[in-house]
Short mmCIF file of C-alpha atoms in Angstrom, two decimals:
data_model
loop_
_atom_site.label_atom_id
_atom_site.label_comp_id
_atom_site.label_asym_id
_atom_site.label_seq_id
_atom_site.Cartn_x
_atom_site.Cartn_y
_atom_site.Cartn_z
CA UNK A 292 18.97 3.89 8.16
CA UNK A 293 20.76 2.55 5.10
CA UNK A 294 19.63 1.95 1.41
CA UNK A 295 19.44 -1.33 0.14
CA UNK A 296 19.20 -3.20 -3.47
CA UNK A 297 16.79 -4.11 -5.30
CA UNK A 298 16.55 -8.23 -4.47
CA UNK A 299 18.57 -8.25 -0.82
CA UNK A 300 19.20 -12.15 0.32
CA UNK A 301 16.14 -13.62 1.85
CA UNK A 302 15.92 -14.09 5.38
CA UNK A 303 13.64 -16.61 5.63
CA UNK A 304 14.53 -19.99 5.74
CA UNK A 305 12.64 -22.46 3.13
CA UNK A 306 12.18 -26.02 4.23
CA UNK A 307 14.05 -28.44 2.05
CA UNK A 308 10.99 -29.93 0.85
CA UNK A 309 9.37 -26.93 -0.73
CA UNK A 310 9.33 -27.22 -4.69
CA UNK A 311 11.32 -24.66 -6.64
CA UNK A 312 8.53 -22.77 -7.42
CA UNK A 313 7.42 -22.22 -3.81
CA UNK A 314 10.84 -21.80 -2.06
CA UNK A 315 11.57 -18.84 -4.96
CA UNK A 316 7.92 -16.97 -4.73
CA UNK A 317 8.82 -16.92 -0.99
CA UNK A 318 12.37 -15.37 -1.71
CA UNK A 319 10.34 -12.83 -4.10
CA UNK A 320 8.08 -12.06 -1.43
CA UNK A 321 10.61 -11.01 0.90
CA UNK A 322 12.68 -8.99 -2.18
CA UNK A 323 9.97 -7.13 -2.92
CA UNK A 324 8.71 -4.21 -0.34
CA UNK A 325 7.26 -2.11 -2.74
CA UNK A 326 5.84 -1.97 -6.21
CA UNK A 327 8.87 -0.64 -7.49
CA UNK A 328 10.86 -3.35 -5.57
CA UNK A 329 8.45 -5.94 -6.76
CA UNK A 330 9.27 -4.78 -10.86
CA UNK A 331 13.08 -5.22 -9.92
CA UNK A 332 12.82 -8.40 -9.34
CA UNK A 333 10.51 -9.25 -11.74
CA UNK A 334 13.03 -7.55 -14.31
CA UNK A 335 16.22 -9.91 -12.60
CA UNK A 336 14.00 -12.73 -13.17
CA UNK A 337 12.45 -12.15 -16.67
CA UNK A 338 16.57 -11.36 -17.68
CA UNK A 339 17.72 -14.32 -16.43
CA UNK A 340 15.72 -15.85 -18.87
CA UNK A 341 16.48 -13.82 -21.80
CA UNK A 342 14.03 -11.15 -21.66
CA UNK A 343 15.47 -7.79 -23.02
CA UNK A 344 14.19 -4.31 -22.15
CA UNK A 345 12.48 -2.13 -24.28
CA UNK A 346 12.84 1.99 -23.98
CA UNK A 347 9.22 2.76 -23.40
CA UNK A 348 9.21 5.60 -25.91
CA UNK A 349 11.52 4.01 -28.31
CA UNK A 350 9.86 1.46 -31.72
CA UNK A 351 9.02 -2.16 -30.45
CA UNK A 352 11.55 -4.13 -32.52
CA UNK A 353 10.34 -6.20 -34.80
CA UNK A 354 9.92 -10.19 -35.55
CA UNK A 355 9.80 -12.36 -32.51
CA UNK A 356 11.68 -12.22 -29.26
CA UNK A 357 11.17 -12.00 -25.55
CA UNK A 358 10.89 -8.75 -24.41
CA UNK A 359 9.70 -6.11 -21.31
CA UNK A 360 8.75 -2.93 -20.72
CA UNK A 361 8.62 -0.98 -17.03
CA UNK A 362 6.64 1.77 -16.02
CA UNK A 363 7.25 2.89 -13.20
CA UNK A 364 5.16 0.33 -10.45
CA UNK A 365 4.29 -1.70 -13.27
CA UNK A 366 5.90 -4.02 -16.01
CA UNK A 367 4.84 -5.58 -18.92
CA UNK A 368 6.52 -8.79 -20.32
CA UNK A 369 5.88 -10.97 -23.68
CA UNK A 370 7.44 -13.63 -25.56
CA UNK A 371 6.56 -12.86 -29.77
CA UNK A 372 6.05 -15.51 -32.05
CA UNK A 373 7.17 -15.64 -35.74
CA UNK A 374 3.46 -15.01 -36.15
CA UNK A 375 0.80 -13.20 -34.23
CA UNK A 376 -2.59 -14.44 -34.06
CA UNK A 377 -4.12 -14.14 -30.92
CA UNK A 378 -3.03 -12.81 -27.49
CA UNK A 379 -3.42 -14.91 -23.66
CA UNK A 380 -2.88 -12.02 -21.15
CA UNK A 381 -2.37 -12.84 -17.22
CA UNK A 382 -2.52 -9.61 -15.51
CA UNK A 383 -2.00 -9.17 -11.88
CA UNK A 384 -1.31 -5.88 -9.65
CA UNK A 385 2.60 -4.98 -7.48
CA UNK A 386 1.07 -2.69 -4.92
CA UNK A 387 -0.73 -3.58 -1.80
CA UNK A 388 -2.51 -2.04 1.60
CA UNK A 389 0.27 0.10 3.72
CA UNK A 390 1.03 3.10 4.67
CA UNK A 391 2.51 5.65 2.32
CA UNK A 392 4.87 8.23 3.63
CA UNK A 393 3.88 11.92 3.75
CA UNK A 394 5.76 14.64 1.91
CA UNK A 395 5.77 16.63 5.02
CA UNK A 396 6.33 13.52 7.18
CA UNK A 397 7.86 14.94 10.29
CA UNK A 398 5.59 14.52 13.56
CA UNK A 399 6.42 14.90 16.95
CA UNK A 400 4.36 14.16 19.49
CA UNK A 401 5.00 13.58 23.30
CA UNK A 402 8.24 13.29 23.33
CA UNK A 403 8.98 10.78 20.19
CA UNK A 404 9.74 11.52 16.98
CA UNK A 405 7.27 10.37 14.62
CA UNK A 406 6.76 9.66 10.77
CA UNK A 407 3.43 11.12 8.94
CA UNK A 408 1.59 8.53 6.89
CA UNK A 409 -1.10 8.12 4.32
CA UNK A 410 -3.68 5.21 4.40
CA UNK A 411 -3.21 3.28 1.20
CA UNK A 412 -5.88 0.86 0.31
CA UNK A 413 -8.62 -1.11 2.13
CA UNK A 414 -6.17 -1.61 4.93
CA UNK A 415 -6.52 -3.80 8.25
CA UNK A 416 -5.22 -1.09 10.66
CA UNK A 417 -5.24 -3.37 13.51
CA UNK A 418 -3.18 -5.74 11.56
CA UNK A 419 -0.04 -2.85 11.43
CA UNK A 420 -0.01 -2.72 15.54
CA UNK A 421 2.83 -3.52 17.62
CA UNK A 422 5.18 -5.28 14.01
CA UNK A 423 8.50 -4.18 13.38
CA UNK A 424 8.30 -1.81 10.02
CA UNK A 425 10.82 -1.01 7.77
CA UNK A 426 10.88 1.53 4.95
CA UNK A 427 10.79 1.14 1.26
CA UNK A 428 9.97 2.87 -1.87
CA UNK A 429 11.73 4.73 -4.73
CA UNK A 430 13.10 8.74 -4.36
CA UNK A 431 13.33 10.79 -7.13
CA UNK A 432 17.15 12.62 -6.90
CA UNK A 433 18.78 15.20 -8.60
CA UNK A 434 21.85 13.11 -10.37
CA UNK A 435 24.98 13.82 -13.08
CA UNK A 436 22.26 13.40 -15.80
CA UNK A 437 19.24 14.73 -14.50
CA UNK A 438 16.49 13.40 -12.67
CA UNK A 439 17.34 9.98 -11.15
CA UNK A 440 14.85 7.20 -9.74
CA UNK A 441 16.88 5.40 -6.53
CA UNK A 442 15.35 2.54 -5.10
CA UNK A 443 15.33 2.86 -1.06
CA UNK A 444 14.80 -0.04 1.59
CA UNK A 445 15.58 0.17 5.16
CA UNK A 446 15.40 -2.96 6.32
CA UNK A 447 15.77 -2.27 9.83
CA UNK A 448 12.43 -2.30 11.88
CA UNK A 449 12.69 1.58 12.47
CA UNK A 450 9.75 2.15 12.44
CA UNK A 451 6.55 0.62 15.32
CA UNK A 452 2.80 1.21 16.08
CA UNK A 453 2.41 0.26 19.66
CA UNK A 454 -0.79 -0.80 20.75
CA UNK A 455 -2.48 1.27 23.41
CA UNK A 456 -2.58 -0.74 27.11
CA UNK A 457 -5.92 -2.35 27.92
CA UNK A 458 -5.81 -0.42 31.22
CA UNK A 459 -6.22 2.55 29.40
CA UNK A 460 -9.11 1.14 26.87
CA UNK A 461 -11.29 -1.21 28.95
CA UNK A 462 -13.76 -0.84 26.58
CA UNK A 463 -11.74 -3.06 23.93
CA UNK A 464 -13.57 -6.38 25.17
CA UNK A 465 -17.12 -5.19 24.57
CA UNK A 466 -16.84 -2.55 22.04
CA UNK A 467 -13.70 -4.11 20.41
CA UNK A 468 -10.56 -1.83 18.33
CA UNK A 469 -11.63 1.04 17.89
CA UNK A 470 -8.61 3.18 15.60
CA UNK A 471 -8.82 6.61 14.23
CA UNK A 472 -6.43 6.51 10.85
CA UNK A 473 -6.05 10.10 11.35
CA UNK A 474 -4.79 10.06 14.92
CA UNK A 475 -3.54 6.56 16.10
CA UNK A 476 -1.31 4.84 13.19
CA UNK A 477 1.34 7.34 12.85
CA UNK A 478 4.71 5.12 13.44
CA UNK A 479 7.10 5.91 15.91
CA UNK A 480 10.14 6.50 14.68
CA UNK A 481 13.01 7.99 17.56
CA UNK A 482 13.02 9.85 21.19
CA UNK A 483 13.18 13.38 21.43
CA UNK A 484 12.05 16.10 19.69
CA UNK A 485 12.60 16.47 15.71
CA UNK A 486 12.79 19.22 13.35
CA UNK A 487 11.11 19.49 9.97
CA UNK A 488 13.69 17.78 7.37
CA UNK A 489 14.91 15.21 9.16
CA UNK A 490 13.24 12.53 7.60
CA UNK A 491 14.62 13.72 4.19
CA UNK A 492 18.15 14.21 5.84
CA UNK A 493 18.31 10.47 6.84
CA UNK A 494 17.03 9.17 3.14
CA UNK A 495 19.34 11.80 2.25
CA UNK A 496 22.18 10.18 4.00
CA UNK A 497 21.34 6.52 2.66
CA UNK A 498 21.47 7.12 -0.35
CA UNK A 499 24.55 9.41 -0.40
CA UNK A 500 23.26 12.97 -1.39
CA UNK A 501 22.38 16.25 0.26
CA UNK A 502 19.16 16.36 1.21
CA UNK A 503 18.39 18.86 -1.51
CA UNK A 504 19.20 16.68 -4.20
CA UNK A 505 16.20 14.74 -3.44
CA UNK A 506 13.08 15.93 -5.52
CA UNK A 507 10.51 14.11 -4.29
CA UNK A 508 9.41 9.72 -3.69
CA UNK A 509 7.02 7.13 -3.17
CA UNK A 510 8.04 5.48 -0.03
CA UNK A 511 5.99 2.92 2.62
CA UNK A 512 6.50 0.78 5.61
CA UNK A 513 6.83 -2.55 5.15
CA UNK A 514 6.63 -5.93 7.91
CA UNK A 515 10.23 -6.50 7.67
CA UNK A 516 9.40 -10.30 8.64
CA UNK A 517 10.49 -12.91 5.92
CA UNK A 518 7.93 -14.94 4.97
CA UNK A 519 7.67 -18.25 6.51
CA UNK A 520 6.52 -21.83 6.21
CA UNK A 521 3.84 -22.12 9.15
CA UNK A 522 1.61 -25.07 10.37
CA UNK A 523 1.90 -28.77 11.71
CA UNK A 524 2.48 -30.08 8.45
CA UNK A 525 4.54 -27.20 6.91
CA UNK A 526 2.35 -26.97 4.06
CA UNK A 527 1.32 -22.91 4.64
CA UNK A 528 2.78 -20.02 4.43
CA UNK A 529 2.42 -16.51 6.07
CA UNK A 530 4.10 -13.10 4.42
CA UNK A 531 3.38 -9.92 3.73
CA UNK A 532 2.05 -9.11 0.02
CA UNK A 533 0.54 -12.25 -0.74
CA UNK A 534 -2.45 -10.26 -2.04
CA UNK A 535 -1.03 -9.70 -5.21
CA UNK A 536 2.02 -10.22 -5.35
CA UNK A 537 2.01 -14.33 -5.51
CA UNK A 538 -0.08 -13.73 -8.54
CA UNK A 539 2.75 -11.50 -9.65
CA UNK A 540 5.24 -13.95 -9.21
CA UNK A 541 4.11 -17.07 -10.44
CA UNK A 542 3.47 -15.19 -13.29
CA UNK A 543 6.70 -14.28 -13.83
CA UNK A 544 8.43 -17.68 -13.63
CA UNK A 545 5.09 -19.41 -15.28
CA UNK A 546 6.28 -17.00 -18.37
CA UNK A 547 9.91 -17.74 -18.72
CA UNK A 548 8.90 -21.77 -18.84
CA UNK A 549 6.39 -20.41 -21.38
CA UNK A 550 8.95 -18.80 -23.35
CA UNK A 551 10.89 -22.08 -23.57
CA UNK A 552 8.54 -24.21 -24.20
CA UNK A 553 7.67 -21.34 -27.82
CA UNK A 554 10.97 -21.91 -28.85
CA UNK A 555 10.61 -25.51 -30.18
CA UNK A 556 6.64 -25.07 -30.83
CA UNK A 557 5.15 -23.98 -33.45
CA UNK A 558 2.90 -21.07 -31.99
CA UNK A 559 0.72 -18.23 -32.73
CA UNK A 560 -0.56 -16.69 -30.29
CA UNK A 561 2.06 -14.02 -27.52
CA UNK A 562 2.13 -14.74 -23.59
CA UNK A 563 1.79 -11.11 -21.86
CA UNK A 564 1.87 -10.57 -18.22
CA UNK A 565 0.68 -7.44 -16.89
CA UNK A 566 2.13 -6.29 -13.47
CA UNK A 567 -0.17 -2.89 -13.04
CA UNK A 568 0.36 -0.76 -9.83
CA UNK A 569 -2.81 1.19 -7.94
CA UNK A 570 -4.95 -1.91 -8.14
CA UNK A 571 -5.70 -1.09 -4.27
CA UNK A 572 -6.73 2.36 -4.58
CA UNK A 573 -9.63 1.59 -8.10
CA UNK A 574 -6.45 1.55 -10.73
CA UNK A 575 -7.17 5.13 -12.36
CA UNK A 576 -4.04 5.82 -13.15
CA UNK A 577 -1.00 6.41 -15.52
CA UNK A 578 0.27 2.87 -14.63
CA UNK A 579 -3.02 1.00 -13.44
CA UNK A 580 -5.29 -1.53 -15.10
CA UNK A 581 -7.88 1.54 -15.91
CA UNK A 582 -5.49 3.26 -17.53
CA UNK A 583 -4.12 2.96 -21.54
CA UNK A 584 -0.85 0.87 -20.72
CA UNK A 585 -2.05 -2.86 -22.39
CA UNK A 586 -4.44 -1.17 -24.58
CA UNK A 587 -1.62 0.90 -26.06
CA UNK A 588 1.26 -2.04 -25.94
CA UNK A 589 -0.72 -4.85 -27.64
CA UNK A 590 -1.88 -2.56 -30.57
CA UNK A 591 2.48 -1.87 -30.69
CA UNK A 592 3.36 -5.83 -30.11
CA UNK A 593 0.88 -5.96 -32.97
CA UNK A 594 2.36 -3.41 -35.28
CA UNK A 595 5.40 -4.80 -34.66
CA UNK A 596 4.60 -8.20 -35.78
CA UNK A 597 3.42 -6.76 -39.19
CA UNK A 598 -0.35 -6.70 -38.34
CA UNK A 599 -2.79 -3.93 -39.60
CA UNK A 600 -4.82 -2.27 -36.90
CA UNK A 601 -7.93 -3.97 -38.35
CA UNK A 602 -6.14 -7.36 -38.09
CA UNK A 603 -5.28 -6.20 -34.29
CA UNK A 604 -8.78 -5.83 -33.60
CA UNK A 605 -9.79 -9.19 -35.24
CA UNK A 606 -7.07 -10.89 -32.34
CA UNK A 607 -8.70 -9.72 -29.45
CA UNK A 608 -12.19 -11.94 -30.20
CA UNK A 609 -10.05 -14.70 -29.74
CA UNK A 610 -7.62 -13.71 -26.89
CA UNK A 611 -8.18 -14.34 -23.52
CA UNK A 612 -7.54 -12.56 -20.40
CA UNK A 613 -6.54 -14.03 -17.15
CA UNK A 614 -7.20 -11.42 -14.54
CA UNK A 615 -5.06 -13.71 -11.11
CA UNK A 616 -5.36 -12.29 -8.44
CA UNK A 617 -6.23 -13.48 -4.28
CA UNK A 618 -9.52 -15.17 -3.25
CA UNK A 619 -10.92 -15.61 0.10
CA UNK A 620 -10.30 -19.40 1.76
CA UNK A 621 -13.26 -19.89 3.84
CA UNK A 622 -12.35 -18.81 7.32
CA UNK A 623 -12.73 -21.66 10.39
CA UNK A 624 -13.77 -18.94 12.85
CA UNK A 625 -16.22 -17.13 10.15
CA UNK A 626 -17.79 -19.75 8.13
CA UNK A 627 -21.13 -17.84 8.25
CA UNK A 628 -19.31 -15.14 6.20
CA UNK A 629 -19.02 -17.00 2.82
CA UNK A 630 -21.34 -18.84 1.10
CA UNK A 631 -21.95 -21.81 2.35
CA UNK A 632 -22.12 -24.53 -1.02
CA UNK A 633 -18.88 -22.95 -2.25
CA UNK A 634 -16.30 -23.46 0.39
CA UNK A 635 -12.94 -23.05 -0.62
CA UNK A 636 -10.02 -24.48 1.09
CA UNK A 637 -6.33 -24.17 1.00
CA UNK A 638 -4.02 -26.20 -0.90
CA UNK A 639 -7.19 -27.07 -3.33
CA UNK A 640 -6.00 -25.70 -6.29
CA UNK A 641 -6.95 -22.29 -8.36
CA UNK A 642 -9.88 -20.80 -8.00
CA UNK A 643 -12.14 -19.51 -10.53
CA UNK A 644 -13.82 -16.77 -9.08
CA UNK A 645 -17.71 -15.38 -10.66
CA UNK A 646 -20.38 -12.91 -10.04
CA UNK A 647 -23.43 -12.49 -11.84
CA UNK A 648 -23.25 -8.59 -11.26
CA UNK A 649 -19.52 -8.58 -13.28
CA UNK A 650 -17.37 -7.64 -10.42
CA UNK A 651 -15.57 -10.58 -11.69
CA UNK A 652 -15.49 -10.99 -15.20
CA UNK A 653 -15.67 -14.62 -15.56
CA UNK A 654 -18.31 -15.86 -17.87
CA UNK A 655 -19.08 -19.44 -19.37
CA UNK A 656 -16.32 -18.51 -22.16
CA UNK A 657 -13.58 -17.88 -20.30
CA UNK A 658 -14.28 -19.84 -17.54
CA UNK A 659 -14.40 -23.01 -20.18
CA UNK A 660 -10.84 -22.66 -21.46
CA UNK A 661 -9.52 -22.16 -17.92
CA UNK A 662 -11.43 -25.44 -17.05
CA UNK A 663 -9.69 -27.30 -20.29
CA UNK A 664 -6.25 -26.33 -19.48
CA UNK A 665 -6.35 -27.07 -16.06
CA UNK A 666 -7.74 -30.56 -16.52
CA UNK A 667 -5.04 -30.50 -19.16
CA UNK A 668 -2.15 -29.93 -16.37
CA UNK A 669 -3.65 -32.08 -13.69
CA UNK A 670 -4.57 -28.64 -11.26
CA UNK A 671 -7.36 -28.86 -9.25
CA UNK A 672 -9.97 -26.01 -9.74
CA UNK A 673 -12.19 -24.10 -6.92
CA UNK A 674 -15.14 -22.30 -7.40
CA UNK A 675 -15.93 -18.95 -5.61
CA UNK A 676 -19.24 -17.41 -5.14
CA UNK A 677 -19.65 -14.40 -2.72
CA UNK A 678 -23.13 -14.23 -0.50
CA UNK A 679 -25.90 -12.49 -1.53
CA UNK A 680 -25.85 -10.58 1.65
CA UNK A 681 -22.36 -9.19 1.71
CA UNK A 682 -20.54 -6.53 -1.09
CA UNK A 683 -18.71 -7.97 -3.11
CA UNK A 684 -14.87 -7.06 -3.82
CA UNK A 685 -13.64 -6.69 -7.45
CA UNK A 686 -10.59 -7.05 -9.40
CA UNK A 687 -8.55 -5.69 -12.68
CA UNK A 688 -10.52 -8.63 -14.49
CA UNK A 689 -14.13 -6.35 -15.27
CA UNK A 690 -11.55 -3.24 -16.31
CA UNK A 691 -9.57 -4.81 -18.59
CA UNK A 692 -12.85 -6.88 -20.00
CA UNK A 693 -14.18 -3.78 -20.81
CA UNK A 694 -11.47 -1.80 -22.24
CA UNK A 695 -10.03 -4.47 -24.26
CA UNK A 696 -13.24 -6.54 -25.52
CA UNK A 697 -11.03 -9.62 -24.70
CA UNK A 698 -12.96 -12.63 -23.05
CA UNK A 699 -11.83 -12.62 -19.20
CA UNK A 700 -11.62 -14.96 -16.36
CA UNK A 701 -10.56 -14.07 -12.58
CA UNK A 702 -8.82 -16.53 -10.46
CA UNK A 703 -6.34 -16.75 -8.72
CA UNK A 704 -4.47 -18.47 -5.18
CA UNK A 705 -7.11 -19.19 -1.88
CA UNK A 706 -5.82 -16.85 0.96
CA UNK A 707 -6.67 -15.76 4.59
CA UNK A 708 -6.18 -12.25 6.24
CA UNK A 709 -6.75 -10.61 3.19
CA UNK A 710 -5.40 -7.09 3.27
CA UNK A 711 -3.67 -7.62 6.47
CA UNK A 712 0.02 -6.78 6.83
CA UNK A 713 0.72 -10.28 6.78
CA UNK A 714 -1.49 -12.91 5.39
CA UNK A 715 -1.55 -17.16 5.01
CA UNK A 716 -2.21 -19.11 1.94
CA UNK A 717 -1.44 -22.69 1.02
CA UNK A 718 2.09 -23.64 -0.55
CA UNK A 719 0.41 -26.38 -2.99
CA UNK A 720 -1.18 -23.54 -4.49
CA UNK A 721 1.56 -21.93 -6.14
CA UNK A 722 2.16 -24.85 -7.75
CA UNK A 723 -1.19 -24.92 -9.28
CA UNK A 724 -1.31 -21.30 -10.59
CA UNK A 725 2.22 -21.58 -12.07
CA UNK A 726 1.18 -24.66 -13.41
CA UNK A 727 -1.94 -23.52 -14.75
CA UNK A 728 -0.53 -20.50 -16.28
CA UNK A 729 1.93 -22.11 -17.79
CA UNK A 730 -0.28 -24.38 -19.57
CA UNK A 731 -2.59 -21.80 -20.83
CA UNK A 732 0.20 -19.91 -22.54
CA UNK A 733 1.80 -23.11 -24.19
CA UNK A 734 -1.56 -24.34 -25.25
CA UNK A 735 -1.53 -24.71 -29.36
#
């Protein structure tokens, strides 16, 4: 096993022909393994572009300037103008369905050496089977100044789910998959028979300490497959983490045009992007979209810019939230599954997703000034409407509505396979949401 930076060299291999904002969300797909992976990048990308960090206990400094500040999983980035009126927010979530490693995570079981896992998120367990995993995550070590965060990826596919035979499960053609997260998705990892610590012992090793330097970590699997540019016409793409973190990403570079484009206008209202971790598991946490993170920082970013609290408060009236994050593409083999006037394609432009029970926040507000810009950048909109007959998923969008009295709209890029360990979307569309994005932050 062997640790690995933070933004390794993408394996995949971008077709000439894919614009510059495709061909780099694919290379940030394929950097980013884990939420804490994910922020790295984000952080590489948002300094490249003259975005400094800020000590998250330290005063926000004041007047304008571009600026970030990481929490663990998540990351928050905004560009301050000479003066603050209003806020536009796009928020989007790092983490997505895996497996998360145990702390005890040493298993051995007829004859093979295995690796303990958590379920994390709504996942699609039959979507893990028989895929080369890697490993990725941060650990926690004992260093020369205290307690250190390391960043750990194994790259290698160490670790494998194997399907069992159909000669031993005939049923699997008329009762279909059957699996038992407790008992049949724990990876293999080596022959033989292990002893307790020898997971540890090989992060240990990777990362070049004893094994009892290490304290504790957050570490995954991961599809170590780069992403790739799929169908006839090369205009789709498969990868791991699409759901969220091509929200993530085009938010990212969306923000550093945005930042530009401030310096020669003559703006009041602050671009903020929102990368929150735990979206998957209800975000009620520290560092999720339920918790006080963007609360807390705009009423700072606000302070900062010289603004009483009550002249805070009077932004958020007119601020807007943009809560981007994955929608369902109507499925070819499951049309009957989605409702059947609102049939979204891929490659068809950004959708705007509602629900009259709010879990999606989208009202005729919000949903107005998305519509404006958009027609505004030439990006073609989509309208999602879930069946009457079916639950309906949610987002960050109704949390941060209602803890931030902000009007908020949810869209975000058509996908398939949602929540599988690797999913398809259309490569037009990240285009359209960086576009779109982009145009709602420079709007005057």
């Amino acid at each position: 096993m062997a640790a690995m930076s933070a933004s390794p060299t993408s394996s995949s291999s971008p077709s000439p022909a894919l614009s510059p904002v495709a061909a780099g969300v694919l290379s940030d797909l394929d950097a980013s393994p884990s939420p804490y992976h994910a922020v790295a990048r984000s952080v590489e990308l948002l300094e490249a572009a003259g975005f400094a960090s800020v000590d998250p206990g330290a005063p926000l400094p004041d007047g304008p300037g571009r600026r970030y500040v990481v929490f663990g999983g998540s990351i928050v980035a905004w560009a301050q103008p000479e003066r603050l009126e209003r806020f536009v927010v796009a928020g989007a979530h790092t983490d997505s369905p895996n497996f998360r490693v145990r702390t005890r995570p040493d298993v051995n079981s007829a004859g093979y050496v295995q690796v303990g896992v958590e379920v994390y998120g709504g996942v699609l367990l039959n979507s893990w089977l028989d895929r080369d995993l890697g490993l990725a995550g941060r650990v926690a070590v004992t260093g020369d100044n205290g307690i250190e965060h390391r960043l750990y990826r194994e790259h290698r596919p160490v670790l494998r789910i194997p399907q069992l035979a159909i000669h031993l499960d005939r049923e699997i053609r008329s009762k279909g998959l059957l699996l038992d997260p407790q008992s049949h998705i724990t990876p293999m990892w080596a022959l033989g028979e292990g002893t307790e610590g020898d997971l540890r012992a090989a992060v240990a090793t990777d990362l070049g300490v004893e094994p009892d330097a290490i304290l504790s970590w957050d570490l995954m699997t991961y599809d170590v497959q780069p992403a790739a540019v799929v169908g006839r016409d090369e205009d789709l793409f498969a990868s791991g983490r699409i759901d969220n973190l091509v929200s993530a990403f085009c938010g990212v570079r969306a923000l550093n045009d945005a930042a530009e484009l401030m310096g020669a206008a003559d703006t009041t209202t602050a671009p903020v992007l929102v990368l929150s971790d735990h979206e998957e598991v209800g975000s009620e946490s520290a560092t999720g979209a339920a918790g006080p993170l963007l609360s807390q920082l705009l009423e700072r970013i606000a302070a900062s810019a010289g603004l009483a609290r009550t002249d805070y408060l009077a932004t958020l009236p007119t601020s807007l939230v943009v809560s981007a994050d994955g929608a369902h593409a109507t499925h070819p083999n499951y049309a009957e599954r989605h409702e059947p006037s609102h049939r979204i394609a891929l490659n068809a432009g950004v959708v705007i997703k509602r629900n009259a029970n709010q879990r999606y926040a989208t009202d005729a507000t919000s949903e107005a000034l998305v519509v404006d810009a958009a027609r505004r950048a030439d990006v073609p909109l989509q309208y999602y409407i879930h069946r009457n007959d079916l639950p309906c998923g949610s987002t960050i969008g109704p949390i941060t509505a209602a803890r931030l009295g902000v009007p908020t709209v949810d869209l975000g890029v058509a996908q398939l396979a949602m929540h599988s360990a690797r999913e398809m979307a259309g490569l037009a569309d990240l285009d359209h949401l960086h576009a779109l994005l982009r145009t709602l932050w420079t709007a005057r």
